[in-house]
Amino acid sequence: MKTLIILGIETSCDETAAAVVEDGVKVKSSVIASQIDLHAKTGGVVPEVAAREHVLKIVPVIDEALQQAGCGLADLDAIAVTQGPGLLSSLITGFTAARTLSQVLGIPLIPVNHVAGHIYSNWLDLPSINEVQYPVMTLTVSGGHNELVLLKGHLDFELIGETLDDAAGEAFDKVARLLGLGYPGGPAISKKAVDGNCEAYAFPRAMLKSGDFNFSFSGLKTAVLQSLPEQLTDKVKSDIAASFEQCVAEILTTKLVRAAQKYNVREIHLAGGVSANRRLRKVVEEMIKQNQLEATLRYNGNLQYCTDNAAMMAGVGYLYFQTGRYKNLESALPTPHLDLYED
Ligand code: KG4
Ligand code: ZN
């Protein structure tokens, strides 16, 4: 059977990314121009700064992705691009580049939901797109979203729970700022937490007693703020970082495991930037064992595929391409608040 080669393009926030993926799983190239250094100066993403950087980087990043994959524009079968959710001024650059290329080359443009991309990042580097056993319960968590999604089959998404306020990644970023640890907060907190005592501070585990699968992280930031002593020593920072990280990991895991039990899934997946967190992975592994779940735990061992990248967009784009289930250009424009469950 002929292989399908898809170019993925992702510019939803602060990474300009392009990738070439074969049959939804085989990553031939994945290029990411990170804006971290630029946004570290301001302690967070300034949309106008991000937008301008995308304009500068989009063409060289696509060129590099094609070159690394050893293919030319004529080898592409389709282009998958992030439609939303994300920053409108960032989305527009990737979308316009993808749309222009698809029209010039006369190949389909597949607009894809960014969260769907994160969910399918766990398929990247697997031997085939059919390797995963459904049903799957995915916890997908980043700076912008925090959701529990049930998949009964390819592209069959059902929202089980979500955050009612902040996403866990956002909490990591805010707490890192309180502790003066820099941007992005997730990796900075993890590093600081290594030498800390995760039981030093008893931060609140919000909504664990609620019968639903929703989350809330806005109170946690306030609790951390109130716990700060006048002398923010290195030891205090490490203890707060470790206690905070443990708290987030326990909240996310408790609901994930409960949802996995309720829906009797065959696999449990972690996705999104926060899934790069080692403590979260460890707590999930432990809780699966404690509860004697037989479901297989999967997360992508390649940290590059946890945070924003274009390979995941090409991966999920392949599934839409195969089923022919993608919107035409008239109804698909860059959309900052795009629901995964709209079809
Ligand atoms: O998926 P992503 O790159 O972008 C969004 O879609 O938002 O996720 C970025 C988020 C940031 O909030 C960052 O602090 C968090 O993921 N993150 C982490 C880790 N690496 C990135 N959070 C906890 N631990 C990490 N190791
Ligand atoms: Zn993301």
Short mmCIF file of C-alpha atoms and ligand atoms in Angstrom, two decimals:
data_model
loop_
_atom_site.label_atom_id
_atom_site.label_comp_id
_atom_site.label_asym_id
_atom_site.label_seq_id
_atom_site.Cartn_x
_atom_site.Cartn_y
_atom_site.Cartn_z
CA MET A 1 0.00 0.00 0.00
CA LYS A 2 1.22 3.50 -0.80
CA THR A 3 2.44 5.42 2.23
CA LEU A 4 0.84 8.77 2.99
CA ILE A 5 3.12 11.68 3.73
CA ILE A 6 1.69 14.61 5.66
CA LEU A 7 3.29 17.94 6.47
CA GLY A 8 2.17 19.19 9.90
CA ILE A 9 2.26 22.88 10.84
CA GLU A 10 1.71 24.19 14.38
CA THR A 11 1.77 27.83 15.53
CA SER A 12 -0.92 27.97 18.22
CA CYS A 13 1.17 29.66 20.90
CA ASP A 14 4.90 30.28 21.12
CA GLU A 15 6.50 27.48 19.10
CA THR A 16 6.84 27.66 15.32
CA ALA A 17 6.81 24.00 14.29
CA ALA A 18 6.71 21.89 11.13
CA ALA A 19 7.06 18.13 10.71
CA VAL A 20 6.85 15.43 8.08
CA VAL A 21 5.09 12.24 9.20
CA GLU A 22 4.46 9.03 7.28
CA ASP A 23 1.24 7.08 7.89
CA GLY A 24 0.43 8.97 11.09
CA VAL A 25 3.22 7.48 13.20
CA LYS A 26 6.60 7.54 11.49
CA VAL A 27 8.23 10.90 12.16
CA LYS A 28 10.59 11.72 9.29
CA SER A 29 11.35 15.16 10.74
CA SER A 30 10.10 17.42 13.52
CA VAL A 31 11.44 20.97 13.66
CA ILE A 32 10.53 23.34 16.49
CA ALA A 33 11.69 26.95 16.71
CA SER A 34 11.20 27.71 20.37
CA GLN A 35 10.51 31.25 21.57
CA ILE A 36 11.35 30.40 25.19
CA ASP A 37 14.33 32.77 25.41
CA LEU A 38 12.23 35.61 24.03
CA HIS A 39 9.36 35.09 26.48
CA ALA A 40 11.59 34.35 29.47
CA LYS A 41 12.41 38.07 29.52
CA THR A 42 8.74 38.94 30.16
CA GLY A 43 7.99 35.84 32.26
CA GLY A 44 5.26 34.72 29.85
CA VAL A 45 4.03 34.87 26.27
CA VAL A 46 3.27 38.34 24.86
CA PRO A 47 0.93 37.60 21.91
CA GLU A 48 2.26 40.36 19.63
CA VAL A 49 5.85 39.27 20.18
CA ALA A 50 4.93 35.63 19.49
CA ALA A 51 3.03 36.56 16.32
CA ARG A 52 5.92 38.50 14.84
CA GLU A 53 8.33 35.69 15.57
CA HIS A 54 6.07 33.17 13.77
CA VAL A 55 6.14 35.36 10.63
CA LEU A 56 9.94 35.37 10.78
CA LYS A 57 10.32 31.62 11.38
CA ILE A 58 7.52 29.86 9.51
CA VAL A 59 9.19 29.55 6.07
CA PRO A 60 12.66 28.49 7.31
CA VAL A 61 11.05 25.97 9.71
CA ILE A 62 8.98 24.36 6.93
CA ASP A 63 12.07 24.30 4.66
CA GLU A 64 14.12 22.64 7.38
CA ALA A 65 11.43 20.03 8.08
CA LEU A 66 11.30 19.06 4.38
CA GLN A 67 15.07 18.98 4.12
CA GLN A 68 15.51 16.80 7.23
CA ALA A 69 12.83 14.41 5.97
CA GLY A 70 14.59 14.19 2.61
CA CYS A 71 11.48 15.07 0.68
CA GLY A 72 10.28 17.83 -1.57
CA LEU A 73 6.95 19.63 -1.76
CA ALA A 74 5.88 17.30 -4.59
CA ASP A 75 6.10 14.29 -2.22
CA LEU A 76 3.43 15.63 0.15
CA ASP A 77 -0.07 14.10 0.11
CA ALA A 78 -1.73 16.63 2.44
CA ILE A 79 -1.05 19.40 4.95
CA ALA A 80 -2.40 19.29 8.50
CA VAL A 81 -2.47 22.56 10.41
CA THR A 82 -3.58 23.68 13.86
CA GLN A 83 -6.93 25.49 13.55
CA GLY A 84 -7.29 26.20 17.30
CA PRO A 85 -7.54 26.56 20.22
CA GLY A 86 -4.72 29.05 20.62
CA LEU A 87 -3.74 32.69 20.17
CA LEU A 88 -5.45 34.02 17.06
CA SER A 89 -2.48 36.15 16.00
CA SER A 90 -0.22 33.08 16.26
CA LEU A 91 -2.63 30.64 14.58
CA ILE A 92 -3.04 32.90 11.54
CA THR A 93 0.59 32.57 10.42
CA GLY A 94 0.67 28.77 10.39
CA PHE A 95 -2.79 28.58 8.89
CA THR A 96 -2.02 31.02 6.08
CA ALA A 97 1.22 29.24 5.24
CA ALA A 98 -0.58 25.87 5.17
CA ARG A 99 -3.47 27.19 3.12
CA THR A 100 -1.18 28.84 0.57
CA LEU A 101 0.92 25.70 0.18
CA SER A 102 -2.12 23.45 -0.18
CA GLN A 103 -3.57 25.68 -2.90
CA VAL A 104 -0.31 26.00 -4.81
CA LEU A 105 0.33 22.24 -4.62
CA GLY A 106 -3.31 21.25 -5.16
CA ILE A 107 -3.38 18.95 -2.12
CA PRO A 108 -5.88 18.83 0.78
CA LEU A 109 -5.62 21.11 3.79
CA ILE A 110 -6.67 19.38 7.00
CA PRO A 111 -7.50 21.79 9.85
CA VAL A 112 -6.89 20.02 13.18
CA ASN A 113 -7.76 20.73 16.80
CA HIS A 114 -4.61 21.32 18.88
CA VAL A 115 -5.89 19.17 21.78
CA ALA A 116 -6.60 16.29 19.37
CA GLY A 117 -2.97 16.64 18.30
CA HIS A 118 -1.76 16.32 21.90
CA ILE A 119 -3.95 13.23 22.39
CA TYR A 120 -2.48 11.54 19.29
CA SER A 121 1.10 12.42 20.25
CA ASN A 122 1.10 9.05 22.02
CA TRP A 123 0.84 7.30 18.65
CA LEU A 124 4.05 8.90 17.33
CA ASP A 125 6.88 6.38 16.92
CA LEU A 126 4.57 3.38 17.40
CA PRO A 127 4.88 0.64 14.75
CA SER A 128 1.43 1.47 13.34
CA ILE A 129 -1.59 3.72 13.87
CA ASN A 130 -3.59 0.67 15.01
CA GLU A 131 -1.25 -0.29 17.84
CA VAL A 132 -3.37 1.23 20.64
CA GLN A 133 -6.20 -0.74 22.27
CA TYR A 134 -9.44 1.21 22.70
CA PRO A 135 -11.13 2.37 24.87
CA VAL A 136 -8.53 4.83 26.09
CA MET A 137 -8.76 7.38 28.91
CA THR A 138 -6.44 10.32 28.17
CA LEU A 139 -5.42 12.98 30.65
CA THR A 140 -4.25 15.84 28.47
CA VAL A 141 -2.79 18.79 30.36
CA SER A 142 -0.82 21.82 29.24
CA GLY A 143 -0.66 25.54 29.93
CA GLY A 144 -3.92 26.13 28.07
CA HIS A 145 -6.05 23.03 28.63
CA ASN A 146 -6.68 20.37 31.28
CA GLU A 147 -9.04 17.60 30.22
CA LEU A 148 -10.00 13.98 30.70
CA VAL A 149 -11.03 12.53 27.35
CA LEU A 150 -12.48 9.09 26.64
CA LEU A 151 -11.73 7.61 23.22
CA LYS A 152 -13.80 4.65 22.09
CA GLY A 153 -12.07 4.51 18.71
CA HIS A 154 -10.05 6.68 16.30
CA LEU A 155 -11.17 10.33 16.58
CA ASP A 156 -14.11 9.37 18.80
CA PHE A 157 -13.62 11.92 21.60
CA GLU A 158 -15.85 12.24 24.65
CA LEU A 159 -15.14 14.92 27.26
CA ILE A 160 -15.30 13.36 30.73
CA GLY A 161 -13.95 16.24 32.80
CA GLU A 162 -12.06 19.53 32.54
CA THR A 163 -10.70 22.36 34.62
CA LEU A 164 -13.21 24.90 35.85
CA ASP A 165 -10.54 27.63 35.99
CA ASP A 166 -6.77 27.34 35.43
CA ALA A 167 -4.99 24.48 33.67
CA ALA A 168 -2.35 22.67 35.72
CA GLY A 169 0.42 23.94 33.40
CA GLU A 170 -0.73 27.49 34.06
CA ALA A 171 -0.49 26.78 37.81
CA PHE A 172 3.08 25.53 37.29
CA ASP A 173 3.93 28.74 35.42
CA LYS A 174 2.34 31.01 38.05
CA VAL A 175 3.91 29.23 41.03
CA ALA A 176 7.32 29.28 39.33
CA ARG A 177 6.94 33.02 38.98
CA LEU A 178 6.05 33.36 42.69
CA LEU A 179 9.20 31.42 43.55
CA GLY A 180 11.33 33.41 41.10
CA LEU A 181 12.17 30.30 39.10
CA GLY A 182 11.66 31.62 35.58
CA TYR A 183 9.70 30.58 32.50
CA PRO A 184 8.37 28.06 31.55
CA GLY A 185 7.42 27.02 35.04
CA GLY A 186 6.98 23.26 34.64
CA PRO A 187 10.58 22.24 34.00
CA ALA A 188 11.86 24.93 36.42
CA ILE A 189 9.68 23.66 39.29
CA SER A 190 10.59 20.04 38.59
CA LYS A 191 14.29 20.87 38.74
CA LYS A 192 13.92 22.75 42.01
CA ALA A 193 11.68 20.03 43.48
CA VAL A 194 14.35 17.32 43.16
CA ASP A 195 15.98 18.29 46.49
CA GLY A 196 12.71 19.23 48.22
CA ASN A 197 10.45 17.47 50.73
CA CYS A 198 7.08 16.88 49.06
CA GLU A 199 5.36 16.60 52.45
CA ALA A 200 6.69 19.88 53.85
CA TYR A 201 3.57 21.86 52.86
CA ALA A 202 0.01 20.49 52.93
CA PHE A 203 -1.51 22.30 49.96
CA PRO A 204 -5.25 21.80 49.37
CA ARG A 205 -6.37 18.98 47.03
CA ALA A 206 -9.34 20.82 45.49
CA MET A 207 -12.43 18.96 44.30
CA LEU A 208 -11.18 15.47 45.14
CA LYS A 209 -14.41 14.77 46.98
CA SER A 210 -16.64 15.98 44.16
CA GLY A 211 -18.31 13.10 42.35
CA ASP A 212 -17.40 14.47 38.91
CA PHE A 213 -14.18 14.47 36.91
CA ASN A 214 -13.56 18.22 36.87
CA PHE A 215 -10.54 20.06 38.25
CA SER A 216 -9.74 23.42 39.83
CA PHE A 217 -6.25 24.88 40.24
CA SER A 218 -6.81 28.58 40.89
CA GLY A 219 -7.00 28.15 44.69
CA LEU A 220 -3.72 26.29 44.75
CA LYS A 221 -1.80 29.31 43.51
CA THR A 222 -3.31 31.40 46.33
CA ALA A 223 -2.43 28.71 48.88
CA VAL A 224 1.18 28.77 47.67
CA LEU A 225 1.23 32.58 47.85
CA GLN A 226 -0.05 32.50 51.43
CA SER A 227 2.55 29.93 52.45
CA LEU A 228 5.53 32.03 51.33
CA PRO A 229 7.75 33.03 54.26
CA GLU A 230 9.65 36.33 54.29
CA GLN A 231 12.91 34.51 53.75
CA LEU A 232 12.57 32.61 50.49
CA THR A 233 15.65 30.43 50.94
CA ASP A 234 16.73 27.76 48.50
CA LYS A 235 15.50 25.06 50.89
CA VAL A 236 12.07 26.70 51.20
CA LYS A 237 11.81 27.02 47.42
CA SER A 238 12.66 23.34 46.95
CA ASP A 239 10.15 22.23 49.59
CA ILE A 240 7.36 24.38 48.13
CA ALA A 241 8.17 23.20 44.59
CA ALA A 242 8.12 19.54 45.66
CA SER A 243 4.91 19.89 47.74
CA PHE A 244 3.16 21.78 44.94
CA GLU A 245 4.24 19.26 42.30
CA GLN A 246 3.08 16.35 44.47
CA CYS A 247 -0.26 18.07 45.08
CA VAL A 248 -0.92 18.63 41.35
CA ALA A 249 0.18 15.07 40.51
CA GLU A 250 -2.18 13.60 43.14
CA ILE A 251 -5.17 15.68 42.03
CA LEU A 252 -4.70 14.81 38.35
CA THR A 253 -4.01 11.15 39.03
CA THR A 254 -6.89 10.57 41.43
CA LYS A 255 -9.45 11.72 38.87
CA LEU A 256 -7.69 9.97 35.98
CA VAL A 257 -7.67 6.63 37.79
CA ARG A 258 -11.29 7.01 38.91
CA ALA A 259 -12.34 7.78 35.33
CA ALA A 260 -10.32 4.85 34.00
CA GLN A 261 -12.08 2.55 36.47
CA LYS A 262 -15.53 3.91 35.73
CA TYR A 263 -15.16 3.52 31.96
CA ASN A 264 -13.22 0.25 32.19
CA VAL A 265 -10.59 1.32 29.66
CA ARG A 266 -7.81 -0.81 28.18
CA GLU A 267 -5.27 2.00 28.08
CA ILE A 268 -4.50 5.09 30.17
CA HIS A 269 -2.65 7.91 28.41
CA LEU A 270 -0.87 11.07 29.54
CA ALA A 271 -0.47 13.91 27.04
CA GLY A 272 0.31 17.65 26.83
CA GLY A 273 3.20 19.66 28.26
CA VAL A 274 2.55 18.63 31.87
CA SER A 275 2.79 14.94 30.90
CA ALA A 276 6.55 15.56 30.68
CA ASN A 277 6.50 15.76 34.48
CA ARG A 278 8.34 12.81 36.05
CA ARG A 279 6.55 13.00 39.37
CA LEU A 280 3.16 12.89 37.62
CA ARG A 281 4.23 9.81 35.66
CA LYS A 282 5.44 8.14 38.86
CA VAL A 283 2.28 8.92 40.84
CA VAL A 284 0.11 7.58 37.99
CA GLU A 285 2.17 4.37 37.83
CA GLU A 286 1.86 3.91 41.60
CA MET A 287 -1.88 4.58 41.72
CA ILE A 288 -2.56 2.17 38.83
CA LYS A 289 -0.73 -0.51 40.81
CA GLN A 290 -2.47 0.32 44.11
CA ASN A 291 -5.86 0.07 42.43
CA GLN A 292 -4.86 -3.10 40.58
CA LEU A 293 -5.91 -1.71 37.20
CA GLU A 294 -4.99 -3.85 34.23
CA ALA A 295 -4.99 -0.97 31.76
CA THR A 296 -1.72 -0.22 29.94
CA LEU A 297 -0.15 3.14 30.80
CA ARG A 298 1.22 5.09 27.83
CA TYR A 299 2.99 8.43 27.56
CA ASN A 300 5.49 9.52 24.96
CA GLY A 301 9.04 8.88 26.15
CA ASN A 302 10.25 11.59 23.77
CA LEU A 303 9.70 14.82 25.73
CA GLN A 304 9.62 16.80 22.48
CA TYR A 305 6.25 15.18 21.69
CA CYS A 306 4.72 16.12 25.06
CA THR A 307 5.05 19.87 24.55
CA ASP A 308 3.89 21.69 21.40
CA ASN A 309 5.14 20.17 18.14
CA ALA A 310 3.91 19.70 14.59
CA ALA A 311 4.43 15.93 14.34
CA MET A 312 1.36 15.36 16.53
CA MET A 313 -0.70 17.57 14.19
CA ALA A 314 0.44 15.57 11.16
CA GLY A 315 -0.27 12.34 13.08
CA VAL A 316 -3.89 13.14 13.84
CA GLY A 317 -4.23 14.81 10.42
CA TYR A 318 -3.49 11.42 8.87
CA LEU A 319 -6.55 9.92 10.57
CA TYR A 320 -8.81 12.74 9.37
CA PHE A 321 -7.33 12.40 5.87
CA GLN A 322 -8.01 8.67 5.79
CA THR A 323 -11.62 9.05 6.89
CA GLY A 324 -12.21 12.11 4.70
CA ARG A 325 -13.68 13.77 7.79
CA TYR A 326 -12.27 17.24 7.52
CA LYS A 327 -13.88 20.58 7.05
CA ASN A 328 -13.68 22.52 3.83
CA LEU A 329 -11.83 25.79 3.82
CA GLU A 330 -14.93 27.94 3.98
CA SER A 331 -15.92 26.61 7.40
CA ALA A 332 -12.44 26.18 8.80
CA LEU A 333 -10.69 29.36 9.83
CA PRO A 334 -8.25 29.87 12.69
CA THR A 335 -10.39 29.71 15.83
CA PRO A 336 -9.04 30.72 19.26
CA HIS A 337 -11.72 28.84 21.24
CA LEU A 338 -12.22 25.62 19.36
CA ASP A 339 -14.05 22.74 20.99
CA LEU A 340 -12.63 19.26 20.43
CA TYR A 341 -16.11 17.81 20.42
CA GLU A 342 -17.52 19.99 17.63
CA ASP A 343 -17.80 18.13 14.38
O1 KG4 B 1 1.59 21.61 25.49
P1 KG4 B 1 2.38 22.81 25.78
O2 KG4 B 1 3.76 22.93 25.16
O3 KG4 B 1 1.64 24.14 25.37
C1 KG4 B 1 0.28 24.37 25.53
O4 KG4 B 1 -0.50 23.82 24.72
O5 KG4 B 1 -0.03 25.12 26.49
O6 KG4 B 1 2.48 22.90 27.35
C2 KG4 B 1 3.20 23.90 28.00
C3 KG4 B 1 2.94 23.80 29.48
C4 KG4 B 1 3.55 24.93 30.29
O7 KG4 B 1 2.58 25.41 31.20
C5 KG4 B 1 4.71 24.27 31.01
O8 KG4 B 1 5.02 24.86 32.25
C6 KG4 B 1 4.20 22.85 31.18
O9 KG4 B 1 3.47 22.57 29.99
N1 KG4 B 1 5.30 21.88 31.33
C7 KG4 B 1 5.50 21.15 32.44
C8 KG4 B 1 6.69 20.41 32.22
N2 KG4 B 1 7.16 20.71 30.98
C9 KG4 B 1 6.30 21.63 30.45
N3 KG4 B 1 4.79 21.06 33.58
C10 KG4 B 1 5.25 20.25 34.53
N4 KG4 B 1 6.39 19.53 34.42
C11 KG4 B 1 7.14 19.57 33.29
N5 KG4 B 1 8.26 18.85 33.20
ZN ZN B 2 -0.20 22.46 23.44
#
